[in-house]
C-alpha cells in the first residue's frame, strides 16, 4: 500500500486561500456539484420563495378556476339550447297553439259565482 502523497508546498504564499492545495479535492467538487443540483431542484419545485412552506398553493386556485369555467360554459350552453328549443317550438306551432288554448280557456271559463 502506498501512503497518500504529502501536499506540495504552496508555491506562492500570496495566493488567496481558494487557490491553495486541498486534499481530496475531487470529493469536495462532487459534494459542491450535488449541493448545486439540490438547490436547482428546490428552486424549480418551490419557486424563488425563500421559505417553501410560506408559498401560496396554486393547485386549489387552478381547480377552482376550471370548475368555474365549466359552470359558466354549461350555463351558456343551457341558455342557448333553451332559446333554440323555443324557436323550434314556434316554428312547429306549439307556442301559438298553447297561447290559443290559454286564451280560449279564459274566454270559455264559467264566470265565478256571485255571492249574496
mmCIF file with all atom_site columns, C-alpha atoms in Angstrom:
data_model
loop_
_atom_site.group_PDB
_atom_site.id
_atom_site.type_symbol
_atom_site.label_atom_id
_atom_site.label_alt_id
_atom_site.label_comp_id
_atom_site.label_asym_id
_atom_site.label_entity_id
_atom_site.label_seq_id
_atom_site.pdbx_PDB_ins_code
_atom_site.Cartn_x
_atom_site.Cartn_y
_atom_site.Cartn_z
_atom_site.occupancy
_atom_site.B_iso_or_equiv
_atom_site.pdbx_formal_charge
_atom_site.auth_seq_id
_atom_site.auth_comp_id
_atom_site.auth_asym_id
_atom_site.auth_atom_id
_atom_site.pdbx_PDB_model_num
ATOM 1   C CA . UNK A 1 1   ? 0.000    0.000  0.000   1.00 0.00 ? 1   UNK A CA 1
ATOM 2   C CA . UNK A 1 2   ? 1.178    3.400  -0.796  1.00 0.00 ? 2   UNK A CA 1
ATOM 3   C CA . UNK A 1 3   ? 0.787    6.238  1.596   1.00 0.00 ? 3   UNK A CA 1
ATOM 4   C CA . UNK A 1 4   ? -1.056   9.328  0.394   1.00 0.00 ? 4   UNK A CA 1
ATOM 5   C CA . UNK A 1 5   ? 1.249    11.816 -1.177  1.00 0.00 ? 5   UNK A CA 1
ATOM 6   C CA . UNK A 1 6   ? 2.072    14.737 1.055   1.00 0.00 ? 6   UNK A CA 1
ATOM 7   C CA . UNK A 1 7   ? 0.714    18.046 -0.129  1.00 0.00 ? 7   UNK A CA 1
ATOM 8   C CA . UNK A 1 8   ? 3.183    20.020 -2.177  1.00 0.00 ? 8   UNK A CA 1
ATOM 9   C CA . UNK A 1 9   ? 4.374    23.205 -0.566  1.00 0.00 ? 9   UNK A CA 1
ATOM 10  C CA . UNK A 1 10  ? 2.489    26.278 -1.667  1.00 0.00 ? 10  UNK A CA 1
ATOM 11  C CA . UNK A 1 11  ? 4.440    27.874 -4.487  1.00 0.00 ? 11  UNK A CA 1
ATOM 12  C CA . UNK A 1 12  ? 3.272    31.385 -3.675  1.00 0.00 ? 12  UNK A CA 1
ATOM 13  C CA . UNK A 1 13  ? 2.137    32.312 -0.145  1.00 0.00 ? 13  UNK A CA 1
ATOM 14  C CA . UNK A 1 14  ? 0.468    35.455 -1.533  1.00 0.00 ? 14  UNK A CA 1
ATOM 15  C CA . UNK A 1 15  ? -2.204   33.465 -3.416  1.00 0.00 ? 15  UNK A CA 1
ATOM 16  C CA . UNK A 1 16  ? -5.719   33.506 -1.962  1.00 0.00 ? 16  UNK A CA 1
ATOM 17  C CA . UNK A 1 17  ? -6.683   30.501 0.130   1.00 0.00 ? 17  UNK A CA 1
ATOM 18  C CA . UNK A 1 18  ? -9.078   29.255 -2.568  1.00 0.00 ? 18  UNK A CA 1
ATOM 19  C CA . UNK A 1 19  ? -6.085   28.554 -4.791  1.00 0.00 ? 19  UNK A CA 1
ATOM 20  C CA . UNK A 1 20  ? -4.062   26.580 -2.214  1.00 0.00 ? 20  UNK A CA 1
ATOM 21  C CA . UNK A 1 21  ? -3.752   22.809 -2.402  1.00 0.00 ? 21  UNK A CA 1
ATOM 22  C CA . UNK A 1 22  ? -6.703   20.920 -0.930  1.00 0.00 ? 22  UNK A CA 1
ATOM 23  C CA . UNK A 1 23  ? -6.506   17.209 -0.128  1.00 0.00 ? 23  UNK A CA 1
ATOM 24  C CA . UNK A 1 24  ? -9.415   15.158 -1.550  1.00 0.00 ? 24  UNK A CA 1
ATOM 25  C CA . UNK A 1 25  ? -10.408  18.000 -3.848  1.00 0.00 ? 25  UNK A CA 1
ATOM 26  C CA . UNK A 1 26  ? -12.484  15.643 -6.038  1.00 0.00 ? 26  UNK A CA 1
ATOM 27  C CA . UNK A 1 27  ? -14.693  14.778 -3.083  1.00 0.00 ? 27  UNK A CA 1
ATOM 28  C CA . UNK A 1 28  ? -15.365  18.459 -2.384  1.00 0.00 ? 28  UNK A CA 1
ATOM 29  C CA . UNK A 1 29  ? -16.055  19.176 -6.045  1.00 0.00 ? 29  UNK A CA 1
ATOM 30  C CA . UNK A 1 30  ? -18.572  16.318 -6.177  1.00 0.00 ? 30  UNK A CA 1
ATOM 31  C CA . UNK A 1 31  ? -20.238  17.475 -2.957  1.00 0.00 ? 31  UNK A CA 1
ATOM 32  C CA . UNK A 1 32  ? -20.479  21.032 -4.279  1.00 0.00 ? 32  UNK A CA 1
ATOM 33  C CA . UNK A 1 33  ? -21.999  19.734 -7.522  1.00 0.00 ? 33  UNK A CA 1
ATOM 34  C CA . UNK A 1 34  ? -24.552  17.654 -5.604  1.00 0.00 ? 34  UNK A CA 1
ATOM 35  C CA . UNK A 1 35  ? -25.449  20.681 -3.469  1.00 0.00 ? 35  UNK A CA 1
ATOM 36  C CA . UNK A 1 36  ? -25.910  22.814 -6.591  1.00 0.00 ? 36  UNK A CA 1
ATOM 37  C CA . UNK A 1 37  ? -28.218  20.178 -8.097  1.00 0.00 ? 37  UNK A CA 1
ATOM 38  C CA . UNK A 1 38  ? -30.304  20.050 -4.896  1.00 0.00 ? 38  UNK A CA 1
ATOM 39  C CA . UNK A 1 39  ? -30.570  23.849 -4.860  1.00 0.00 ? 39  UNK A CA 1
ATOM 40  C CA . UNK A 1 40  ? -31.652  23.960 -8.503  1.00 0.00 ? 40  UNK A CA 1
ATOM 41  C CA . UNK A 1 41  ? -34.238  21.217 -7.968  1.00 0.00 ? 41  UNK A CA 1
ATOM 42  C CA . UNK A 1 42  ? -35.619  23.045 -4.929  1.00 0.00 ? 42  UNK A CA 1
ATOM 43  C CA . UNK A 1 43  ? -35.784  26.300 -6.864  1.00 0.00 ? 43  UNK A CA 1
ATOM 44  C CA . UNK A 1 44  ? -37.655  24.530 -9.661  1.00 0.00 ? 44  UNK A CA 1
ATOM 45  C CA . UNK A 1 45  ? -40.118  22.848 -7.284  1.00 0.00 ? 45  UNK A CA 1
ATOM 46  C CA . UNK A 1 46  ? -40.744  25.702 -4.880  1.00 0.00 ? 46  UNK A CA 1
ATOM 47  C CA . UNK A 1 47  ? -40.043  28.811 -6.939  1.00 0.00 ? 47  UNK A CA 1
ATOM 48  C CA . UNK A 1 48  ? -37.926  31.693 -5.824  1.00 0.00 ? 48  UNK A CA 1
ATOM 49  C CA . UNK A 1 49  ? -39.582  31.941 -2.402  1.00 0.00 ? 49  UNK A CA 1
ATOM 50  C CA . UNK A 1 50  ? -37.119  31.870 0.460   1.00 0.00 ? 50  UNK A CA 1
ATOM 51  C CA . UNK A 1 51  ? -39.462  29.748 2.567   1.00 0.00 ? 51  UNK A CA 1
ATOM 52  C CA . UNK A 1 52  ? -41.245  26.975 0.661   1.00 0.00 ? 52  UNK A CA 1
ATOM 53  C CA . UNK A 1 53  ? -43.813  26.478 3.423   1.00 0.00 ? 53  UNK A CA 1
ATOM 54  C CA . UNK A 1 54  ? -44.982  30.072 3.095   1.00 0.00 ? 54  UNK A CA 1
ATOM 55  C CA . UNK A 1 55  ? -45.642  29.865 -0.615  1.00 0.00 ? 55  UNK A CA 1
ATOM 56  C CA . UNK A 1 56  ? -49.222  30.063 -1.750  1.00 0.00 ? 56  UNK A CA 1
ATOM 57  C CA . UNK A 1 57  ? -50.854  26.942 -3.066  1.00 0.00 ? 57  UNK A CA 1
ATOM 58  C CA . UNK A 1 58  ? -51.550  27.220 -6.778  1.00 0.00 ? 58  UNK A CA 1
ATOM 59  C CA . UNK A 1 59  ? -53.458  24.000 -7.429  1.00 0.00 ? 59  UNK A CA 1
ATOM 60  C CA . UNK A 1 60  ? -56.630  24.875 -5.475  1.00 0.00 ? 60  UNK A CA 1
ATOM 61  C CA . UNK A 1 61  ? -56.921  28.104 -7.460  1.00 0.00 ? 61  UNK A CA 1
ATOM 62  C CA . UNK A 1 62  ? -56.385  26.253 -10.750 1.00 0.00 ? 62  UNK A CA 1
ATOM 63  C CA . UNK A 1 63  ? -59.002  23.625 -9.907  1.00 0.00 ? 63  UNK A CA 1
ATOM 64  C CA . UNK A 1 64  ? -61.454  26.293 -8.735  1.00 0.00 ? 64  UNK A CA 1
ATOM 65  C CA . UNK A 1 65  ? -60.927  28.244 -11.950 1.00 0.00 ? 65  UNK A CA 1
ATOM 66  C CA . UNK A 1 66  ? -61.551  25.151 -14.070 1.00 0.00 ? 66  UNK A CA 1
ATOM 67  C CA . UNK A 1 67  ? -64.761  24.374 -12.178 1.00 0.00 ? 67  UNK A CA 1
ATOM 68  C CA . UNK A 1 68  ? -65.966  27.950 -12.528 1.00 0.00 ? 68  UNK A CA 1
ATOM 69  C CA . UNK A 1 69  ? -65.166  27.946 -16.252 1.00 0.00 ? 69  UNK A CA 1
ATOM 70  C CA . UNK A 1 70  ? -67.061  24.659 -16.714 1.00 0.00 ? 70  UNK A CA 1
ATOM 71  C CA . UNK A 1 71  ? -70.089  26.063 -14.875 1.00 0.00 ? 71  UNK A CA 1
ATOM 72  C CA . UNK A 1 72  ? -70.125  29.232 -16.972 1.00 0.00 ? 72  UNK A CA 1
ATOM 73  C CA . UNK A 1 73  ? -69.833  27.225 -20.207 1.00 0.00 ? 73  UNK A CA 1
ATOM 74  C CA . UNK A 1 74  ? -72.646  24.928 -19.044 1.00 0.00 ? 74  UNK A CA 1
ATOM 75  C CA . UNK A 1 75  ? -74.960  27.855 -18.283 1.00 0.00 ? 75  UNK A CA 1
ATOM 76  C CA . UNK A 1 76  ? -74.204  29.454 -21.653 1.00 0.00 ? 76  UNK A CA 1
ATOM 77  C CA . UNK A 1 77  ? -74.931  26.157 -23.442 1.00 0.00 ? 77  UNK A CA 1
ATOM 78  C CA . UNK A 1 78  ? -78.146  25.675 -21.466 1.00 0.00 ? 78  UNK A CA 1
ATOM 79  C CA . UNK A 1 79  ? -79.420  29.169 -22.269 1.00 0.00 ? 79  UNK A CA 1
ATOM 80  C CA . UNK A 1 80  ? -78.551  28.708 -25.941 1.00 0.00 ? 80  UNK A CA 1
ATOM 81  C CA . UNK A 1 81  ? -80.289  25.314 -26.097 1.00 0.00 ? 81  UNK A CA 1
ATOM 82  C CA . UNK A 1 82  ? -83.386  26.729 -24.388 1.00 0.00 ? 82  UNK A CA 1
ATOM 83  C CA . UNK A 1 83  ? -83.543  29.604 -26.894 1.00 0.00 ? 83  UNK A CA 1
ATOM 84  C CA . UNK A 1 84  ? -83.166  27.238 -29.864 1.00 0.00 ? 84  UNK A CA 1
ATOM 85  C CA . UNK A 1 85  ? -85.863  24.945 -28.499 1.00 0.00 ? 85  UNK A CA 1
ATOM 86  C CA . UNK A 1 86  ? -88.211  27.913 -28.169 1.00 0.00 ? 86  UNK A CA 1
ATOM 87  C CA . UNK A 1 87  ? -87.542  28.844 -31.802 1.00 0.00 ? 87  UNK A CA 1
ATOM 88  C CA . UNK A 1 88  ? -88.205  25.236 -32.908 1.00 0.00 ? 88  UNK A CA 1
ATOM 89  C CA . UNK A 1 89  ? -91.427  25.177 -30.897 1.00 0.00 ? 89  UNK A CA 1
ATOM 90  C CA . UNK A 1 90  ? -92.590  28.423 -32.506 1.00 0.00 ? 90  UNK A CA 1
ATOM 91  C CA . UNK A 1 91  ? -91.760  27.088 -35.983 1.00 0.00 ? 91  UNK A CA 1
ATOM 92  C CA . UNK A 1 92  ? -93.768  23.936 -35.330 1.00 0.00 ? 92  UNK A CA 1
ATOM 93  C CA . UNK A 1 93  ? -96.674  25.946 -33.950 1.00 0.00 ? 93  UNK A CA 1
ATOM 94  C CA . UNK A 1 94  ? -96.512  24.624 -30.388 1.00 0.00 ? 94  UNK A CA 1
ATOM 95  C CA . UNK A 1 95  ? -96.072  28.081 -28.949 1.00 0.00 ? 95  UNK A CA 1
ATOM 96  C CA . UNK A 1 96  ? -99.076  29.577 -30.808 1.00 0.00 ? 96  UNK A CA 1
ATOM 97  C CA . UNK A 1 97  ? -101.237 26.516 -30.079 1.00 0.00 ? 97  UNK A CA 1
ATOM 98  C CA . UNK A 1 98  ? -100.529 26.769 -26.363 1.00 0.00 ? 98  UNK A CA 1
ATOM 99  C CA . UNK A 1 99  ? -101.254 30.509 -26.385 1.00 0.00 ? 99  UNK A CA 1
ATOM 100 C CA . UNK A 1 100 ? -104.543 29.903 -28.240 1.00 0.00 ? 100 UNK A CA 1
ATOM 101 C CA . UNK A 1 101 ? -105.566 27.248 -25.715 1.00 0.00 ? 101 UNK A CA 1
ATOM 102 C CA . UNK A 1 102 ? -104.857 29.576 -22.817 1.00 0.00 ? 102 UNK A CA 1
ATOM 103 C CA . UNK A 1 103 ? -106.856 32.395 -24.435 1.00 0.00 ? 103 UNK A CA 1
ATOM 104 C CA . UNK A 1 104 ? -109.783 30.071 -25.264 1.00 0.00 ? 104 UNK A CA 1
ATOM 105 C CA . UNK A 1 105 ? -109.868 28.660 -21.743 1.00 0.00 ? 105 UNK A CA 1
ATOM 106 C CA . UNK A 1 106 ? -110.046 32.177 -20.321 1.00 0.00 ? 106 UNK A CA 1
ATOM 107 C CA . UNK A 1 107 ? -112.965 33.111 -22.575 1.00 0.00 ? 107 UNK A CA 1
ATOM 108 C CA . UNK A 1 108 ? -114.830 29.807 -22.122 1.00 0.00 ? 108 UNK A CA 1
ATOM 109 C CA . UNK A 1 109 ? -114.404 29.601 -18.377 1.00 0.00 ? 109 UNK A CA 1
ATOM 110 C CA . UNK A 1 110 ? -117.692 29.995 -16.494 1.00 0.00 ? 110 UNK A CA 1
ATOM 111 C CA . UNK A 1 111 ? -117.957 33.197 -14.557 1.00 0.00 ? 111 UNK A CA 1
ATOM 112 C CA . UNK A 1 112 ? -117.290 32.895 -10.863 1.00 0.00 ? 112 UNK A CA 1
ATOM 113 C CA . UNK A 1 113 ? -120.456 32.596 -8.752  1.00 0.00 ? 113 UNK A CA 1
ATOM 114 C CA . UNK A 1 114 ? -121.559 35.848 -7.204  1.00 0.00 ? 114 UNK A CA 1
ATOM 115 C CA . UNK A 1 115 ? -122.195 35.772 -3.527  1.00 0.00 ? 115 UNK A CA 1
ATOM 116 C CA . UNK A 1 116 ? -125.403 37.256 -1.765  1.00 0.00 ? 116 UNK A CA 1
#
